PDB file of C-alpha atoms (C1' of nucleotides) in Angstrom:
ATOM      1  CA  MET A   3       0.000   0.000   0.000  1.00  0.00           C
ATOM      2  CA  HIS A   4       1.184   3.502  -0.875  1.00  0.00           C
ATOM      3  CA  LEU A   5       0.177   6.329   1.440  1.00  0.00           C
ATOM      4  CA  THR A   6       0.773   9.903   0.267  1.00  0.00           C
ATOM      5  CA  ILE A   7       0.479  12.602   2.905  1.00  0.00           C
ATOM      6  CA  ALA A   8       0.429  16.248   1.836  1.00  0.00           C
ATOM      7  CA  THR A   9       0.748  19.355   4.001  1.00  0.00           C
ATOM      8  CA  TRP A  10      -0.080  22.948   3.128  1.00  0.00           C
ATOM      9  CA  ASN A  11      -0.432  26.255   4.918  1.00  0.00           C
ATOM     10  CA  ILE A  12      -3.470  27.353   2.890  1.00  0.00           C
ATOM     11  CA  ASN A  13      -3.792  30.806   4.539  1.00  0.00           C
ATOM     12  CA  SER A  14      -7.621  30.789   4.597  1.00  0.00           C
ATOM     13  CA  VAL A  15      -9.436  27.643   3.472  1.00  0.00           C
ATOM     14  CA  ARG A  16     -12.518  29.645   2.490  1.00  0.00           C
ATOM     15  CA  LEU A  17     -10.546  31.834   0.095  1.00  0.00           C
ATOM     16  CA  ARG A  18      -8.567  29.048  -1.549  1.00  0.00           C
ATOM     17  CA  GLN A  19     -10.980  26.119  -1.903  1.00  0.00           C
ATOM     18  CA  ALA A  20     -10.390  25.948  -5.658  1.00  0.00           C
ATOM     19  CA  HIS A  21      -6.661  25.480  -5.120  1.00  0.00           C
ATOM     20  CA  LEU A  22      -7.354  22.267  -3.250  1.00  0.00           C
ATOM     21  CA  HIS A  23      -8.527  20.714  -6.519  1.00  0.00           C
ATOM     22  CA  GLN A  24      -5.181  21.592  -8.096  1.00  0.00           C
ATOM     23  CA  LEU A  25      -3.301  20.232  -5.099  1.00  0.00           C
ATOM     24  CA  ALA A  26      -5.230  16.949  -5.306  1.00  0.00           C
ATOM     25  CA  ALA A  27      -4.654  16.664  -9.061  1.00  0.00           C
ATOM     26  CA  ARG A  28      -0.909  17.319  -8.816  1.00  0.00           C
ATOM     27  CA  LEU A  29       0.109  15.462  -5.676  1.00  0.00           C
ATOM     28  CA  LYS A  30      -2.600  12.760  -5.682  1.00  0.00           C
ATOM     29  CA  PRO A  31      -2.501  12.589  -1.902  1.00  0.00           C
ATOM     30  CA  ASP A  32      -4.463  10.212   0.293  1.00  0.00           C
ATOM     31  CA  VAL A  33      -4.358  12.662   3.192  1.00  0.00           C
ATOM     32  CA  ILE A  34      -4.170  16.475   3.139  1.00  0.00           C
ATOM     33  CA  CYS A  35      -3.117  18.350   6.272  1.00  0.00           C
ATOM     34  CA  LEU A  36      -3.910  22.067   6.297  1.00  0.00           C
ATOM     35  CA  GLN A  37      -2.763  24.929   8.481  1.00  0.00           C
ATOM     36  CA  GLU A  38      -4.037  28.490   8.872  1.00  0.00           C
ATOM     37  CA  THR A  39      -7.558  27.552   7.832  1.00  0.00           C
ATOM     38  CA  LYS A  40      -8.718  30.703   9.648  1.00  0.00           C
ATOM     39  CA  VAL A  41     -12.276  29.510  10.157  1.00  0.00           C
ATOM     40  CA  PRO A  42     -14.352  28.278  13.110  1.00  0.00           C
ATOM     41  CA  ASP A  43     -15.472  24.654  12.784  1.00  0.00           C
ATOM     42  CA  ASP A  44     -19.127  25.496  12.146  1.00  0.00           C
ATOM     43  CA  LEU A  45     -18.186  27.691   9.164  1.00  0.00           C
ATOM     44  CA  PHE A  46     -15.681  25.254   7.604  1.00  0.00           C
ATOM     45  CA  PRO A  47     -16.529  24.638   3.916  1.00  0.00           C
ATOM     46  CA  GLU A  48     -17.141  20.925   4.437  1.00  0.00           C
ATOM     47  CA  ALA A  49     -18.464  20.290   0.929  1.00  0.00           C
ATOM     48  CA  ILE A  50     -14.985  20.748  -0.512  1.00  0.00           C
ATOM     49  CA  ALA A  51     -13.825  17.527   1.133  1.00  0.00           C
ATOM     50  CA  SER A  52     -16.414  15.273  -0.479  1.00  0.00           C
ATOM     51  CA  GLU A  53     -16.097  17.116  -3.813  1.00  0.00           C
ATOM     52  CA  LEU A  54     -12.425  16.219  -3.796  1.00  0.00           C
ATOM     53  CA  GLY A  55     -13.089  12.579  -2.993  1.00  0.00           C
ATOM     54  CA  PHE A  56     -11.916  13.004   0.585  1.00  0.00           C
ATOM     55  CA  PRO A  57     -14.967  11.956   2.582  1.00  0.00           C
ATOM     56  CA  HIS A  58     -13.182  12.012   5.938  1.00  0.00           C
ATOM     57  CA  LEU A  59     -12.625  15.414   7.522  1.00  0.00           C
ATOM     58  CA  LEU A  60     -11.366  16.530  10.914  1.00  0.00           C
ATOM     59  CA  LYS A  61     -10.935  20.178  11.806  1.00  0.00           C
ATOM     60  CA  ARG A  62      -9.972  22.382  14.704  1.00  0.00           C
ATOM     61  CA  GLY A  63     -10.463  26.033  13.939  1.00  0.00           C
ATOM     62  CA  MET A  64     -11.188  29.439  15.405  1.00  0.00           C
ATOM     63  CA  LYS A  65     -12.162  32.877  14.157  1.00  0.00           C
ATOM     64  CA  SER A  66      -9.549  34.759  12.074  1.00  0.00           C
ATOM     65  CA  TYR A  67      -6.384  33.024  13.225  1.00  0.00           C
ATOM     66  CA  ASN A  68      -4.611  29.665  13.097  1.00  0.00           C
ATOM     67  CA  GLY A  69      -6.708  26.541  12.548  1.00  0.00           C
ATOM     68  CA  VAL A  70      -5.770  23.066  11.295  1.00  0.00           C
ATOM     69  CA  ALA A  71      -7.639  20.364   9.384  1.00  0.00           C
ATOM     70  CA  ILE A  72      -7.096  16.875   7.961  1.00  0.00           C
ATOM     71  CA  LEU A  73      -8.894  15.677   4.814  1.00  0.00           C
ATOM     72  CA  SER A  74      -8.591  12.004   3.938  1.00  0.00           C
ATOM     73  CA  ARG A  75      -9.656   9.345   1.451  1.00  0.00           C
ATOM     74  CA  LEU A  76      -9.221   6.782   4.246  1.00  0.00           C
ATOM     75  CA  PRO A  77     -11.130   6.705   7.538  1.00  0.00           C
ATOM     76  CA  LEU A  78      -9.549   8.845  10.247  1.00  0.00           C
ATOM     77  CA  THR A  79      -9.491   8.191  13.976  1.00  0.00           C
ATOM     78  CA  LEU A  80      -9.088  11.448  15.892  1.00  0.00           C
ATOM     79  CA  ALA A  81      -6.467  11.545  18.647  1.00  0.00           C
ATOM     80  CA  GLU A  82      -8.432  12.995  21.537  1.00  0.00           C
ATOM     81  CA  ASP A  83      -5.508  13.387  23.917  1.00  0.00           C
ATOM     82  CA  THR A  84      -3.563  16.241  22.286  1.00  0.00           C
ATOM     83  CA  PRO A  85      -2.297  18.833  24.803  1.00  0.00           C
ATOM     84  CA  ASP A  86      -3.518  22.413  25.058  1.00  0.00           C
ATOM     85  CA  TRP A  87      -0.223  24.038  24.055  1.00  0.00           C
ATOM     86  CA  CYS A  88       0.745  26.987  26.282  1.00  0.00           C
ATOM     87  CA  GLY A  89      -2.806  26.933  27.654  1.00  0.00           C
ATOM     88  CA  LYS A  90      -3.993  29.060  24.743  1.00  0.00           C
ATOM     89  CA  SER A  91      -6.555  26.782  23.060  1.00  0.00           C
ATOM     90  CA  ASP A  92      -5.472  28.353  19.790  1.00  0.00           C
ATOM     91  CA  CYS A  93      -6.007  25.483  17.335  1.00  0.00           C
ATOM     92  CA  ARG A  94      -2.425  24.659  16.396  1.00  0.00           C
ATOM     93  CA  GLN A  95      -2.561  20.857  16.365  1.00  0.00           C
ATOM     94  CA  ILE A  96      -4.843  18.100  15.181  1.00  0.00           C
ATOM     95  CA  SER A  97      -3.797  14.458  15.070  1.00  0.00           C
ATOM     96  CA  ALA A  98      -5.406  11.319  13.713  1.00  0.00           C
ATOM     97  CA  SER A  99      -4.533   7.805  12.647  1.00  0.00           C
ATOM     98  CA  VAL A 100      -5.208   5.808   9.496  1.00  0.00           C
ATOM     99  CA  GLU A 101      -5.078   2.036   9.106  1.00  0.00           C
ATOM    100  CA  SER A 102      -2.300   0.427   7.073  1.00  0.00           C
ATOM    101  CA  PRO A 103      -1.076  -3.149   6.545  1.00  0.00           C
ATOM    102  CA  GLY A 104       1.599  -2.849   9.237  1.00  0.00           C
ATOM    103  CA  GLY A 105      -0.753  -1.217  11.736  1.00  0.00           C
ATOM    104  CA  PRO A 106      -2.105   2.291  12.249  1.00  0.00           C
ATOM    105  CA  VAL A 107      -0.078   5.325  11.155  1.00  0.00           C
ATOM    106  CA  THR A 108      -0.533   8.410  13.310  1.00  0.00           C
ATOM    107  CA  ILE A 109      -0.475  11.802  11.580  1.00  0.00           C
ATOM    108  CA  HIS A 110       0.290  14.924  13.583  1.00  0.00           C
ATOM    109  CA  ASP A 111      -0.630  18.212  11.888  1.00  0.00           C
ATOM    110  CA  PHE A 112       1.041  21.271  13.499  1.00  0.00           C
ATOM    111  CA  TYR A 113       1.005  25.037  13.078  1.00  0.00           C
ATOM    112  CA  VAL A 114       3.849  26.452  15.162  1.00  0.00           C
ATOM    113  CA  PRO A 115       3.595  30.136  16.263  1.00  0.00           C
ATOM    114  CA  ALA A 116       5.399  32.445  13.825  1.00  0.00           C
ATOM    115  CA  GLY A 117       7.038  34.369  16.648  1.00  0.00           C
ATOM    116  CA  GLY A 118       6.731  38.024  15.655  1.00  0.00           C
ATOM    117  CA  ASP A 119       9.570  40.192  14.414  1.00  0.00           C
ATOM    118  CA  ILE A 120      12.043  40.601  17.293  1.00  0.00           C
ATOM    119  CA  PRO A 121      14.051  37.464  18.187  1.00  0.00           C
ATOM    120  CA  ASP A 122      14.138  38.205  21.910  1.00  0.00           C
ATOM    121  CA  ARG A 123      11.870  36.488  24.413  1.00  0.00           C
ATOM    122  CA  THR A 124      11.888  39.405  26.867  1.00  0.00           C
ATOM    123  CA  ALA A 125      11.187  42.113  24.274  1.00  0.00           C
ATOM    124  CA  ASN A 126       8.652  40.088  22.269  1.00  0.00           C
ATOM    125  CA  GLU A 127       6.006  37.904  23.869  1.00  0.00           C
ATOM    126  CA  LYS A 128       5.235  36.220  20.537  1.00  0.00           C
ATOM    127  CA  PHE A 129       8.815  34.988  20.356  1.00  0.00           C
ATOM    128  CA  ALA A 130       8.547  33.763  23.952  1.00  0.00           C
ATOM    129  CA  HIS A 131       5.342  31.922  22.989  1.00  0.00           C
ATOM    130  CA  LYS A 132       7.120  30.271  20.059  1.00  0.00           C
ATOM    131  CA  LEU A 133      10.001  29.059  22.236  1.00  0.00           C
ATOM    132  CA  ASP A 134       7.618  27.898  24.965  1.00  0.00           C
ATOM    133  CA  PHE A 135       5.533  26.029  22.395  1.00  0.00           C
ATOM    134  CA  LEU A 136       8.658  24.266  21.089  1.00  0.00           C
ATOM    135  CA  ALA A 137       9.753  23.346  24.609  1.00  0.00           C
ATOM    136  CA  GLU A 138       6.309  21.909  25.375  1.00  0.00           C
ATOM    137  CA  THR A 139       6.114  19.872  22.176  1.00  0.00           C
ATOM    138  CA  ARG A 140       9.609  18.502  22.812  1.00  0.00           C
ATOM    139  CA  ALA A 141       8.710  17.483  26.371  1.00  0.00           C
ATOM    140  CA  HIS A 142       5.472  15.901  25.187  1.00  0.00           C
ATOM    141  CA  PHE A 143       7.063  13.746  22.480  1.00  0.00           C
ATOM    142  CA  LEU A 144       9.926  12.809  24.796  1.00  0.00           C
ATOM    143  CA  LYS A 145       7.339  11.252  27.105  1.00  0.00           C
ATOM    144  CA  TYR A 146       4.994   9.974  24.394  1.00  0.00           C
ATOM    145  CA  LYS A 147       7.692   8.162  22.362  1.00  0.00           C
ATOM    146  CA  PRO A 148       6.003   8.238  18.951  1.00  0.00           C
ATOM    147  CA  ARG A 149       5.883   5.108  16.775  1.00  0.00           C
ATOM    148  CA  ARG A 150       4.652   4.736  13.185  1.00  0.00           C
ATOM    149  CA  ALA A 151       4.034   8.460  13.174  1.00  0.00           C
ATOM    150  CA  VAL A 152       4.268  11.240  10.602  1.00  0.00           C
ATOM    151  CA  LEU A 153       4.513  14.820  11.824  1.00  0.00           C
ATOM    152  CA  VAL A 154       3.766  17.552   9.301  1.00  0.00           C
ATOM    153  CA  GLY A 155       3.018  21.212   9.197  1.00  0.00           C
ATOM    154  CA  ASP A 156       4.092  24.800   9.120  1.00  0.00           C
ATOM    155  CA  LEU A 157       6.771  24.688  11.803  1.00  0.00           C
ATOM    156  CA  ASN A 158       7.827  28.277  11.022  1.00  0.00           C
ATOM    157  CA  ILE A 159      11.552  27.457  11.328  1.00  0.00           C
ATOM    158  CA  ALA A 160      14.095  26.844   8.572  1.00  0.00           C
ATOM    159  CA  PRO A 161      16.738  24.732  10.341  1.00  0.00           C
ATOM    160  CA  LEU A 162      19.493  24.221   7.759  1.00  0.00           C
ATOM    161  CA  GLU A 163      21.763  26.746   6.034  1.00  0.00           C
ATOM    162  CA  GLN A 164      20.337  25.733   2.658  1.00  0.00           C
ATOM    163  CA  ASP A 165      16.774  26.099   3.968  1.00  0.00           C
ATOM    164  CA  VAL A 166      17.064  29.885   3.524  1.00  0.00           C
ATOM    165  CA  TRP A 167      18.196  32.159   0.697  1.00  0.00           C
ATOM    166  CA  SER A 168      20.989  33.625   2.840  1.00  0.00           C
ATOM    167  CA  HIS A 169      22.124  31.912   6.015  1.00  0.00           C
ATOM    168  CA  LYS A 170      24.244  34.914   7.057  1.00  0.00           C
ATOM    169  CA  GLN A 171      21.571  37.513   6.405  1.00  0.00           C
ATOM    170  CA  LEU A 172      18.884  35.549   8.249  1.00  0.00           C
ATOM    171  CA  LEU A 173      20.855  34.509  11.337  1.00  0.00           C
ATOM    172  CA  ASN A 174      19.088  37.186  13.366  1.00  0.00           C
ATOM    173  CA  VAL A 175      15.749  36.947  11.577  1.00  0.00           C
ATOM    174  CA  VAL A 176      12.916  35.077  13.297  1.00  0.00           C
ATOM    175  CA  SER A 177      12.574  31.604  11.678  1.00  0.00           C
ATOM    176  CA  HIS A 178      16.339  31.004  11.311  1.00  0.00           C
ATOM    177  CA  THR A 179      17.923  32.131  14.615  1.00  0.00           C
ATOM    178  CA  PRO A 180      20.152  29.583  16.386  1.00  0.00           C
ATOM    179  CA  VAL A 181      17.853  29.433  19.423  1.00  0.00           C
ATOM    180  CA  GLU A 182      14.893  28.464  17.231  1.00  0.00           C
ATOM    181  CA  VAL A 183      16.925  25.994  15.181  1.00  0.00           C
ATOM    182  CA  ASP A 184      18.180  24.350  18.386  1.00  0.00           C
ATOM    183  CA  ALA A 185      14.636  24.150  19.754  1.00  0.00           C
ATOM    184  CA  LEU A 186      13.291  22.614  16.541  1.00  0.00           C
ATOM    185  CA  ASN A 187      16.135  20.081  16.400  1.00  0.00           C
ATOM    186  CA  SER A 188      15.586  19.144  20.043  1.00  0.00           C
ATOM    187  CA  TRP A 189      11.929  18.499  19.282  1.00  0.00           C
ATOM    188  CA  ARG A 190      12.706  16.442  16.167  1.00  0.00           C
ATOM    189  CA  GLU A 191      15.335  14.427  18.021  1.00  0.00           C
ATOM    190  CA  THR A 192      12.672  13.120  20.405  1.00  0.00           C
ATOM    191  CA  GLY A 193      12.056  10.559  17.655  1.00  0.00           C
ATOM    192  CA  PHE A 194      11.724  11.849  14.114  1.00  0.00           C
ATOM    193  CA  HIS A 195      13.668  11.976  10.848  1.00  0.00           C
ATOM    194  CA  ASP A 196      13.389  14.885   8.422  1.00  0.00           C
ATOM    195  CA  ALA A 197      11.673  13.065   5.553  1.00  0.00           C
ATOM    196  CA  ILE A 198      12.184  15.831   3.004  1.00  0.00           C
ATOM    197  CA  ARG A 199      15.940  16.016   3.641  1.00  0.00           C
ATOM    198  CA  HIS A 200      15.982  12.205   3.331  1.00  0.00           C
ATOM    199  CA  PHE A 201      15.317  12.846  -0.369  1.00  0.00           C
ATOM    200  CA  VAL A 202      16.980  16.248  -0.899  1.00  0.00           C
ATOM    201  CA  PRO A 203      20.637  16.515   0.229  1.00  0.00           C
ATOM    202  CA  ALA A 204      21.360  19.145   2.880  1.00  0.00           C
ATOM    203  CA  ASP A 205      23.657  21.083   0.526  1.00  0.00           C
ATOM    204  CA  GLN A 206      20.818  21.777  -1.935  1.00  0.00           C
ATOM    205  CA  LYS A 207      18.639  24.862  -1.534  1.00  0.00           C
ATOM    206  CA  LEU A 208      15.021  24.016  -0.794  1.00  0.00           C
ATOM    207  CA  TYR A 209      12.180  26.392   0.067  1.00  0.00           C
ATOM    208  CA  THR A 210       8.458  26.046   0.786  1.00  0.00           C
ATOM    209  CA  TRP A 211       7.598  29.706   1.506  1.00  0.00           C
ATOM    210  CA  TRP A 212       8.199  33.010  -0.245  1.00  0.00           C
ATOM    211  CA  SER A 213       7.057  36.283   1.327  1.00  0.00           C
ATOM    212  CA  TYR A 214       4.193  38.260  -0.164  1.00  0.00           C
ATOM    213  CA  ARG A 215       6.349  41.347   0.393  1.00  0.00           C
ATOM    214  CA  ASN A 216       8.339  40.881  -2.757  1.00  0.00           C
ATOM    215  CA  ARG A 217       7.685  42.401  -6.131  1.00  0.00           C
ATOM    216  CA  ASP A 218       8.670  39.199  -7.919  1.00  0.00           C
ATOM    217  CA  TRP A 219       9.009  36.168  -5.629  1.00  0.00           C
ATOM    218  CA  ALA A 220      10.431  33.922  -8.370  1.00  0.00           C
ATOM    219  CA  ALA A 221      13.042  36.398  -9.597  1.00  0.00           C
ATOM    220  CA  SER A 222      14.304  37.338  -6.135  1.00  0.00           C
ATOM    221  CA  ASN A 223      13.775  33.741  -4.870  1.00  0.00           C
ATOM    222  CA  ARG A 224      14.232  34.776  -1.256  1.00  0.00           C
ATOM    223  CA  GLY A 225      12.555  31.672   0.120  1.00  0.00           C
ATOM    224  CA  ARG A 226      12.663  29.668   3.303  1.00  0.00           C
ATOM    225  CA  ARG A 227      11.830  26.024   4.125  1.00  0.00           C
ATOM    226  CA  LEU A 228       9.303  26.551   6.894  1.00  0.00           C
ATOM    227  CA  ASP A 229       7.083  23.540   6.176  1.00  0.00           C
ATOM    228  CA  HIS A 230       8.173  20.069   7.131  1.00  0.00           C
ATOM    229  CA  ILE A 231       7.378  16.372   7.055  1.00  0.00           C
ATOM    230  CA  TRP A 232       8.992  14.168   9.697  1.00  0.00           C
ATOM    231  CA  VAL A 233       8.640  10.412  10.201  1.00  0.00           C
ATOM    232  CA  THR A 234       9.567   8.104  13.050  1.00  0.00           C
ATOM    233  CA  PRO A 235      12.569   5.769  12.454  1.00  0.00           C
ATOM    234  CA  ASP A 236      10.294   2.726  11.965  1.00  0.00           C
ATOM    235  CA  LEU A 237       8.844   4.449   8.864  1.00  0.00           C
ATOM    236  CA  VAL A 238      12.168   5.503   7.328  1.00  0.00           C
ATOM    237  CA  PRO A 239      12.454   2.218   5.359  1.00  0.00           C
ATOM    238  CA  ALA A 240       8.998   2.980   3.916  1.00  0.00           C
ATOM    239  CA  LEU A 241      10.002   6.401   2.529  1.00  0.00           C
ATOM    240  CA  HIS A 242       9.269   6.116  -1.178  1.00  0.00           C
ATOM    241  CA  SER A 243       9.165   9.594  -2.733  1.00  0.00           C
ATOM    242  CA  HIS A 244       8.474  13.245  -2.089  1.00  0.00           C
ATOM    243  CA  GLU A 245       7.320  16.385  -3.886  1.00  0.00           C
ATOM    244  CA  VAL A 246       7.443  20.128  -3.192  1.00  0.00           C
ATOM    245  CA  LEU A 247       4.832  21.857  -5.364  1.00  0.00           C
ATOM    246  CA  ARG A 248       6.738  25.052  -6.112  1.00  0.00           C
ATOM    247  CA  GLU A 249       4.375  25.931  -8.969  1.00  0.00           C
ATOM    248  CA  ALA A 250       1.633  26.571  -6.390  1.00  0.00           C
ATOM    249  CA  ARG A 251       3.297  29.880  -5.519  1.00  0.00           C
ATOM    250  CA  SER A 252       2.267  31.044  -9.018  1.00  0.00           C
ATOM    251  CA  TRP A 253      -1.382  30.056  -8.725  1.00  0.00           C
ATOM    252  CA  GLU A 254      -3.850  32.907  -8.915  1.00  0.00           C
ATOM    253  CA  GLN A 255      -4.129  34.638  -5.524  1.00  0.00           C
ATOM    254  CA  PRO A 256      -1.687  32.161  -3.967  1.00  0.00           C
ATOM    255  CA  SER A 257      -0.855  31.233  -0.422  1.00  0.00           C
ATOM    256  CA  ASP A 258       2.649  32.338   0.544  1.00  0.00           C
ATOM    257  CA  HIS A 259       3.378  28.657   1.332  1.00  0.00           C
ATOM    258  CA  VAL A 260       3.402  25.784  -1.190  1.00  0.00           C
ATOM    259  CA  PRO A 261       2.172  22.232  -0.605  1.00  0.00           C
ATOM    260  CA  LEU A 262       4.578  19.338  -0.113  1.00  0.00           C
ATOM    261  CA  ALA A 263       4.040  15.603   0.186  1.00  0.00           C
ATOM    262  CA  VAL A 264       5.742  12.356   1.070  1.00  0.00           C
ATOM    263  CA  THR A 265       4.730   8.899  -0.141  1.00  0.00           C
ATOM    264  CA  LEU A 266       5.219   5.881   2.115  1.00  0.00           C
ATOM    265  CA  ALA A 267       5.286   2.307   0.797  1.00  0.00           C
ATOM    266  CA  LEU A 268       3.686   0.402   3.670  1.00  0.00           C
TER     267      LEU A 268
ATOM    268  C1'  DA B  18      17.902  50.962   7.080  1.00  0.00           C
ATOM    269  C1'  DT B  19      13.435  50.554   5.630  1.00  0.00           C
ATOM    270  C1'  DG B  20       9.226  48.955   3.877  1.00  0.00           C
ATOM    271  C1'  DG B  21       7.291  45.971   1.207  1.00  0.00           C
ATOM    272  C1'  DT B  22       1.898  42.525   0.622  1.00  0.00           C
ATOM    273  C1'  DG B  23      -1.996  39.697   2.006  1.00  0.00           C
ATOM    274  C1'  DG B  24      -6.114  37.671   4.983  1.00  0.00           C
ATOM    275  C1'  DA B  25      -9.788  38.407   8.368  1.00  0.00           C
ATOM    276  C1'  DT B  26     -12.136  41.646  10.619  1.00  0.00           C
ATOM    277  C1'  DA B  27     -13.944  45.814  11.706  1.00  0.00           C
ATOM    278  C1'  DC B  28     -11.195  50.604  11.751  1.00  0.00           C
ATOM    279  C1'  DT B  29      -6.239  46.594  13.668  1.00  0.00           C
ATOM    280  C1'  DC B  30      -3.991  42.234  14.382  1.00  0.00           C
ATOM    281  C1'  DC B  31      -1.260  38.762  12.518  1.00  0.00           C
ATOM    282  C1'  DA B  32       1.772  36.714   9.162  1.00  0.00           C
TER     283       DA B  32
END
DNA sequence: ATGGTGGATACTCCA
């Protein structure tokens, strides 16, 4: 069995429903994890899921900000026991499992706080929130010891030098500071492999996000790899292929993030 | 060094 899991920061699911058809056509995923849906659960455009051939839908949203959702061709079992990160109830994680021949695979869909502009936890409470969030997720997965799990999402950190357009120029820019990179690595090292870097060597540039604040995103190409797919070691032998849908940044009225996917041969 | 754009909401916050 092949299982393709896609992740995308859609930046408003109500505004970009049509793009989901393109995502499904290009990546042919079995599961789509979304972040920044920006809609309360009772206003989620549920019809889009069945239109796409994804009859199974789980969502955790709120008004205006954040929000995550999982659309699936296969039945989903919601993980009910996810923590309330930083006590904020701000809809940054939803997790579920799907059945596969070797047993269930758990999918964790995360939207990590962006962290504001100033990389200083005392001067900027959003940066403090980001670091606290990362410390809590690390502690949780240290205790939980994930198995047969895939963790995806907008983690809002580009950990490697080649994950940003200029390592030197971004060293003090939120998303690429050493303190964030260390925190993200400490979380990942609780039991995950970077599935995208399994396929793309660390010395090759790779981005999943380009700012809106650029006249010509493709020409300047000042991107960052903020979106990730991690798998537990027991799934590393199943890693079959990957795709980063760069063309999505050129879709009409695009998200500033592009979708990516990993296929597992289970 | 600065400001640039976009989404949701309601005259501002967040990215």
